[in-house]
Tab-separated table of C-alpha atoms in Angstrom:
chain	number	residue	atom	x	y	z
A	1	MET	CA	110.738	116.143	94.209
A	2	ILE	CA	113.462	116.392	96.729
A	3	PHE	CA	111.119	115.736	99.475
A	4	CYS	CA	109.651	112.624	97.695
A	5	ALA	CA	113.159	111.387	97.192
A	6	ASN	CA	113.869	111.799	100.860
A	7	LEU	CA	110.691	109.814	101.840
A	8	VAL	CA	111.703	107.011	99.405
A	9	GLY	CA	115.303	107.079	100.775
A	10	ILE	CA	113.723	106.627	104.247
A	11	TYR	CA	111.562	103.713	103.211
A	12	ILE	CA	114.415	101.898	101.407
A	13	ALA	CA	116.717	102.574	104.379
A	14	SER	CA	113.978	100.684	106.551
A	15	TYR	CA	114.483	97.564	104.590
A	16	ILE	CA	118.156	97.789	104.535
A	17	ASN	CA	118.048	98.272	108.405
A	18	ILE	CA	115.953	95.197	108.734
A	19	LEU	CA	118.453	93.156	106.550
A	20	SER	CA	121.170	94.541	108.618
A	21	PHE	CA	119.478	93.735	111.795
A	22	ILE	CA	118.862	90.006	110.690
A	23	LEU	CA	122.636	89.619	109.568
A	24	SER	CA	123.939	91.160	112.633
A	25	GLY	CA	121.919	88.851	114.675
A	26	LYS	CA	123.915	85.983	113.298
A	27	THR	CA	126.868	87.354	115.140
A	28	VAL	CA	125.252	86.287	118.514
A	29	ASP	CA	123.487	83.144	116.974
A	30	ALA	CA	120.073	84.934	116.873
A	31	LYS	CA	117.407	83.195	114.964
A	32	LEU	CA	114.955	85.094	112.737
A	33	TYR	CA	111.444	83.794	113.517
A	34	ARG	CA	109.176	86.568	112.321
A	35	LEU	CA	109.279	88.940	109.391
A	36	ASN	CA	106.528	91.393	108.194
A	37	ILE	CA	106.708	93.044	104.846
A	38	LEU	CA	103.706	95.157	103.747
A	39	ALA	CA	100.722	92.799	104.258
A	40	TRP	CA	102.642	89.533	104.265
A	41	GLU	CA	103.995	87.893	107.415
A	42	GLY	CA	106.580	85.207	107.511
A	43	LYS	CA	106.918	83.069	110.635
A	44	ARG	CA	108.633	79.983	111.762
A	45	SER	CA	108.034	77.983	114.890
A	46	GLN	CA	111.296	75.856	114.535
A	47	SER	CA	114.684	77.062	114.193
A	48	ASP	CA	115.261	74.799	111.167
A	49	SER	CA	112.017	75.122	109.450
A	50	LYS	CA	111.102	77.441	106.464
A	51	MET	CA	109.209	80.688	106.849
A	52	ASN	CA	105.385	80.156	106.676
A	53	TRP	CA	103.999	83.177	104.817
A	54	SER	CA	100.440	84.397	105.235
A	55	MET	CA	98.434	87.612	104.698
A	56	GLN	CA	98.205	89.957	107.885
A	57	ASN	CA	97.704	93.658	108.735
A	58	PHE	CA	99.374	96.029	106.508
A	59	HIS	CA	102.758	97.412	107.866
A	60	VAL	CA	104.162	100.711	106.306
A	61	PHE	CA	107.596	99.662	107.376
A	62	PRO	CA	109.035	96.226	107.749
A	63	GLU	CA	109.385	94.629	111.097
A	64	ALA	CA	111.396	91.634	112.228
A	65	SER	CA	111.786	89.648	115.456
A	66	VAL	CA	114.738	87.311	116.415
A	67	VAL	CA	115.124	84.766	119.328
A	68	ARG	CA	118.610	85.028	121.022
A	69	LYS	CA	119.480	82.043	123.086
A	70	ASN	CA	122.093	82.394	125.876
A	71	VAL	CA	123.131	85.766	124.775
A	72	THR	CA	124.908	87.985	127.257
A	73	GLU	CA	124.095	91.707	127.705
A	74	LYS	CA	127.400	92.349	125.940
A	75	GLY	CA	126.210	90.207	123.012
A	76	TYR	CA	123.011	92.027	122.815
A	77	TYR	CA	124.636	95.536	122.633
A	78	LYS	CA	126.977	93.982	120.125
A	79	MET	CA	124.280	92.950	117.715
A	80	ASN	CA	122.513	96.290	117.860
A	81	ILE	CA	125.694	98.364	117.547
A	82	ILE	CA	126.811	96.395	114.484
A	83	ASN	CA	123.246	96.873	112.963
A	84	ILE	CA	123.219	100.719	113.508
A	85	PHE	CA	126.743	101.519	112.604
A	86	SER	CA	126.800	99.449	109.408
A	87	MET	CA	123.820	101.473	108.363
A	88	LEU	CA	125.605	104.831	109.238
A	89	ILE	CA	128.788	103.718	107.227
A	90	LEU	CA	126.742	102.554	104.349
A	91	TYR	CA	124.693	105.911	103.987
A	92	GLY	CA	127.495	108.088	105.295
A	93	THR	CA	129.851	106.896	102.579
A	94	LEU	CA	127.440	107.152	99.838
A	95	PHE	CA	126.380	110.635	101.130
A	96	LEU	CA	129.992	111.785	101.092
A	97	ILE	CA	130.697	110.394	97.612
A	98	HIS	CA	127.808	112.219	96.101
A	99	VAL	CA	128.752	115.571	97.889
A	100	ALA	CA	132.235	115.161	96.436
A	101	ALA	CA	131.004	114.445	93.033
A	102	TYR	CA	128.481	117.355	93.103
A	103	ARG	CA	131.031	119.915	94.233
A	104	ASN	CA	133.311	118.552	91.322
A	105	GLN	CA	130.362	119.050	88.894
A	106	ILE	CA	130.329	115.254	88.110
A	107	LEU	CA	126.766	115.350	89.006
A	108	THR	CA	124.154	117.601	87.400
A	109	GLU	CA	121.216	118.957	89.062
A	110	LYS	CA	119.186	116.228	87.582
A	111	ALA	CA	121.032	113.966	90.019
A	112	MET	CA	119.933	115.777	93.104
A	113	GLY	CA	117.027	113.293	93.505
A	114	VAL	CA	119.603	110.642	94.079
A	115	ARG	CA	121.522	112.695	96.613
A	116	ALA	CA	118.062	113.463	98.431
A	117	LEU	CA	117.276	109.614	98.440
A	118	ILE	CA	120.590	108.900	100.218
A	119	GLU	CA	120.176	111.909	102.640
A	120	GLY	CA	116.716	110.353	103.669
A	121	GLY	CA	118.559	107.077	104.256
A	122	LEU	CA	121.107	108.689	106.352
A	123	VAL	CA	118.534	110.638	108.334
A	124	PHE	CA	116.696	107.239	108.963
A	125	SER	CA	120.029	105.635	110.255
A	126	VAL	CA	120.711	108.698	112.565
A	127	VAL	CA	117.179	108.530	114.029
A	128	VAL	CA	117.483	104.765	114.694
A	129	LEU	CA	121.049	105.404	116.475
A	130	ILE	CA	119.297	108.239	118.581
A	131	TYR	CA	116.448	105.891	119.495
A	132	PHE	CA	118.881	103.325	120.464
A	133	ILE	CA	120.818	105.662	122.646
A	134	VAL	CA	117.717	107.136	124.241
A	135	LEU	CA	116.193	103.603	125.001
A	136	HIS	CA	119.283	102.299	126.782
A	137	ALA	CA	120.411	105.681	128.318
A	138	LYS	CA	117.144	105.926	130.352
A	139	PRO	CA	117.808	104.120	133.834
A	140	ALA	CA	114.287	102.776	133.796
A	141	ASN	CA	114.572	101.115	130.476
A	142	SER	CA	118.101	99.938	131.016
A	143	ARG	CA	117.260	98.212	134.340
A	144	VAL	CA	114.299	96.333	133.052
A	145	LEU	CA	116.162	95.454	129.746
A	146	ILE	CA	119.005	93.843	131.757
A	147	LYS	CA	116.420	92.036	133.954
A	148	ASN	CA	114.601	90.731	130.864
A	149	GLN	CA	117.828	89.537	129.507
A	150	ILE	CA	118.977	87.748	132.580
A	151	ALA	CA	115.569	86.059	132.929
A	152	LEU	CA	115.727	84.935	129.385
A	153	ASP	CA	119.175	83.727	129.669
A	154	LYS	CA	118.213	81.543	132.761
A	155	LEU	CA	115.253	80.187	130.993
A	156	CYS	CA	117.578	79.192	128.256
A	157	GLY	CA	119.744	77.649	130.859
A	158	GLY	CA	117.201	75.371	132.132
A	159	ASP	CA	115.686	77.418	134.961
A	160	SER	CA	111.926	77.285	135.666
A	161	TYR	CA	109.759	80.539	135.794
A	162	SER	CA	109.249	80.180	139.560
A	163	GLU	CA	113.129	80.717	139.842
A	164	LEU	CA	113.182	84.100	138.058
A	165	ASP	CA	113.673	87.368	139.850
A	166	LEU	CA	110.990	89.569	138.285
A	167	ASP	CA	109.516	93.052	139.161
A	168	PRO	CA	105.861	93.233	138.340
A	169	SER	CA	105.696	96.807	139.267
A	170	CYS	CA	107.505	97.770	136.025
A	171	ILE	CA	104.349	96.653	133.863
A	172	ARG	CA	102.427	99.903	134.877
A	173	ASP	CA	105.523	102.180	134.872
A	174	LYS	CA	104.891	104.446	131.980
A	175	ASN	CA	108.467	105.658	132.138
A	176	ILE	CA	109.490	102.360	130.668
A	177	ASN	CA	109.363	101.609	127.019
A	178	LYS	CA	106.295	99.627	126.061
A	179	ALA	CA	107.965	96.850	124.283
A	180	ILE	CA	110.309	96.322	127.284
A	181	ARG	CA	107.312	96.353	129.469
A	182	ALA	CA	105.559	93.785	127.381
A	183	THR	CA	108.388	91.340	127.424
A	184	HIS	CA	108.555	91.577	131.302
A	185	SER	CA	104.859	91.299	131.686
A	186	CYS	CA	104.721	88.079	129.631
A	187	LEU	CA	107.527	86.643	131.938
A	188	CYS	CA	105.375	87.666	134.995
A	189	CYS	CA	102.405	85.959	133.538
A	190	ASN	CA	104.028	82.663	132.738
A	191	LYS	CA	105.525	82.644	136.399
A	192	ALA	CA	101.971	83.115	137.711
A	193	LEU	CA	100.688	80.392	135.513
A	194	GLU	CA	103.472	78.002	136.508
A	195	THR	CA	102.937	78.705	140.241
A	196	GLY	CA	99.064	78.781	139.959
A	197	ASN	CA	99.040	82.398	141.283
A	198	TYR	CA	95.929	83.483	139.696
A	199	ASP	CA	95.384	86.565	142.000
A	200	LEU	CA	98.538	88.042	140.791
A	201	LEU	CA	97.632	87.065	137.137
A	202	ALA	CA	94.486	89.081	137.475
A	203	ALA	CA	96.387	92.091	138.401
A	204	TYR	CA	98.776	91.660	135.454
A	205	MET	CA	95.660	91.505	133.123
A	206	TYR	CA	94.504	94.877	134.195
A	207	ASP	CA	98.079	96.371	133.834
A	208	MET	CA	98.503	94.942	130.419
A	209	ASP	CA	95.118	96.009	129.201
A	210	GLN	CA	95.914	99.576	130.158
A	211	MET	CA	99.334	99.358	128.527
A	212	LEU	CA	97.950	98.080	125.303
A	213	TRP	CA	95.117	100.689	125.048
A	214	THR	CA	96.578	103.552	122.981
A	215	TYR	CA	94.768	106.544	121.268
A	216	ASN	CA	91.286	105.025	121.826
A	217	GLN	CA	92.191	101.758	120.374
A	218	TYR	CA	94.289	98.596	121.136
A	219	THR	CA	97.680	98.576	119.345
A	220	LYS	CA	98.323	95.598	117.015
A	221	ASN	CA	102.130	95.837	116.866
A	222	ILE	CA	103.495	92.325	116.871
A	223	ALA	CA	105.547	93.105	119.901
A	224	TYR	CA	102.489	92.760	122.050
A	225	THR	CA	101.113	89.466	120.626
A	226	GLY	CA	102.304	87.512	123.798
A	227	CYS	CA	100.294	89.935	125.910
A	228	TYR	CA	97.058	89.494	123.929
A	229	TYR	CA	97.513	85.698	124.279
A	230	HIS	CA	97.696	85.973	128.032
A	231	ILE	CA	94.634	88.168	128.185
A	232	LEU	CA	92.595	86.013	125.793
A	233	PHE	CA	93.502	82.886	127.810
A	234	PHE	CA	92.757	84.613	131.070
A	235	SER	CA	89.324	85.711	129.877
A	236	THR	CA	88.526	82.294	128.234
A	237	TYR	CA	89.361	79.968	131.025
A	238	ILE	CA	90.996	81.261	134.317
A	239	ASN	CA	88.443	84.097	134.837
A	240	GLN	CA	85.951	83.456	132.123
A	241	ASN	CA	84.469	86.719	130.673
A	242	VAL	CA	82.668	85.745	127.247
A	243	GLN	CA	82.491	89.312	126.015
A	244	ASN	CA	86.062	90.169	126.871
A	245	ALA	CA	87.369	86.971	125.336
A	246	MET	CA	85.513	87.634	122.123
A	247	LYS	CA	86.613	91.202	121.986
A	248	PHE	CA	90.352	90.197	122.266
A	249	TYR	CA	89.888	87.160	119.965
A	250	ASN	CA	88.812	89.510	117.340
A	251	ILE	CA	91.725	91.822	117.834
A	252	ILE	CA	94.454	89.133	117.339
A	253	ARG	CA	92.280	86.567	115.321
A	254	ASN	CA	94.444	86.535	112.041
A	255	GLU	CA	97.722	86.214	114.213
A	256	LEU	CA	96.204	83.520	116.416
A	257	GLU	CA	94.519	81.284	113.796
A	258	ARG	CA	97.721	81.267	111.809
A	259	ASP	CA	100.067	80.575	114.619
A	260	MET	CA	101.151	76.869	114.805
A	261	ASP	CA	103.317	77.230	117.902
A	262	PRO	CA	102.385	75.252	121.035
A	263	ASN	CA	101.270	78.315	122.752
A	264	GLY	CA	99.181	79.720	119.992
A	265	ARG	CA	97.486	76.470	119.247
A	266	ARG	CA	96.732	76.034	123.015
A	267	VAL	CA	95.171	79.451	123.356
A	268	LEU	CA	93.041	78.890	120.339
A	269	ALA	CA	91.828	75.431	121.585
A	270	TYR	CA	90.772	76.776	124.758
A	271	TYR	CA	88.788	79.541	123.083
A	272	GLN	CA	87.132	77.023	120.782
A	273	TYR	CA	86.062	74.739	123.696
A	274	TYR	CA	84.980	77.323	126.250
A	275	ILE	CA	83.683	80.371	124.191
A	276	MET	CA	82.869	78.821	120.774
A	277	LYS	CA	81.422	75.742	122.680
A	278	ASN	CA	82.892	73.541	119.671
A	279	PRO	CA	84.813	70.531	121.269
A	280	GLU	CA	85.411	68.920	117.861
A	281	LEU	CA	87.187	71.845	116.554
A	282	ALA	CA	89.003	72.297	119.912
A	283	ASP	CA	90.179	68.643	119.588
A	284	LYS	CA	91.632	69.257	116.238
A	285	THR	CA	93.527	72.295	117.380
A	286	ILE	CA	94.689	70.738	120.582
A	287	ARG	CA	96.088	67.800	118.527
A	288	GLU	CA	98.035	70.491	116.565
A	289	ALA	CA	99.523	71.850	119.799
A	290	GLU	CA	100.580	68.488	120.760
A	291	ALA	CA	102.242	67.762	117.390
A	292	ALA	CA	104.010	71.101	117.624
A	293	LEU	CA	105.623	69.741	120.874
A	294	THR	CA	106.964	66.565	119.391
A	295	ASN	CA	109.984	68.148	117.606
A	296	GLU	CA	111.319	69.593	121.094
A	297	GLU	CA	114.913	70.080	119.931
A	298	SER	CA	114.137	72.523	116.995
A	299	LEU	CA	111.473	74.499	118.700
A	300	ILE	CA	112.428	77.991	119.652
A	301	PHE	CA	111.205	77.642	123.230
A	302	SER	CA	112.825	77.148	126.554
A	303	LYS	CA	112.235	73.968	128.694
A	304	ALA	CA	110.120	76.140	131.039
A	305	GLU	CA	107.947	77.316	128.111
A	306	LEU	CA	107.512	73.810	126.932
A	307	ASP	CA	106.682	72.373	130.337
A	308	LEU	CA	104.239	75.105	130.868
A	309	GLU	CA	102.557	74.469	127.497
A	310	ARG	CA	102.364	70.662	128.275
A	311	LYS	CA	100.839	71.408	131.539
A	312	LEU	CA	98.099	73.632	130.103
A	313	ILE	CA	97.532	71.410	126.998
A	314	ARG	CA	97.054	68.282	129.444
A	315	GLN	CA	94.691	70.285	131.528
A	316	LEU	CA	92.380	70.983	128.664
A	317	ARG	CA	92.645	67.318	127.658
A	318	VAL	CA	91.358	66.366	131.086
A	319	ASN	CA	88.635	69.019	131.052
A	320	MET	CA	87.483	67.685	127.769
A	321	ALA	CA	87.520	64.218	128.680
A	322	TYR	CA	85.224	64.965	131.932
A	323	GLY	CA	83.136	67.577	130.006
A	324	HIS	CA	84.308	70.406	132.204
């Protein structure tokens, strides 16, 4: 019974952690744009729009993603520290109260399950804190985290991808956390797309493929969605490989078909036109991509991202008009 209560405590703590993460993000004006709870996924493409819920892959623990615009490195640490220590304070306080009550025989043995539940939550909080410390204490992680944050800040400030100082070698560096590498690889891919450097893009595709292949299968963590979009687009259009495109389409099909953001619609439209050979369906999807770009002010995208999407959407429009 005690063990089961510990597990329940860990599970409850995971939800409290997500709530704390979302609330702490508000201290640095971070916007929640994706939330996964069990088999449901809520996602918004505009900062002021409602969450659009749909059925996705089952998640044992909840997951959330936020967008931080113009947040300094200090603000990034502030958000995470507030989140972690609020969890520790909550469960630490509850744990001490129950220990004191038990020692004073206020609690009976039947209440040990409640104490075990709190202990599970406290253990979860400590593990999250240790993970955060380890993640940032590792020089390789810290270096790329800072580089990612600087790049994202520059994009939010109006810089183009070509102006970013990136390090493509970190994509294949296994000493760096995968989620950090995924963010950096997407930045590198967008820079290559903006500058038209398709030779570099091909190298990135190989490195990302190796990164995403885990335990004899491709990981489906939402942190890597952007990487899959790039691989699918590359296999669909830049260097067409029908078999590869179909393989990656099936991996992210649920995510892609429900994604109403400009990049998701654009990737899907290219796939529908070049792989599915369905120009009518592609035309409908590309119209949705164009519609998503009309409310530019409320989209959670930088100017560089929007400009890149307009360029690629326009290219497909031209190709469709001339039957290419």
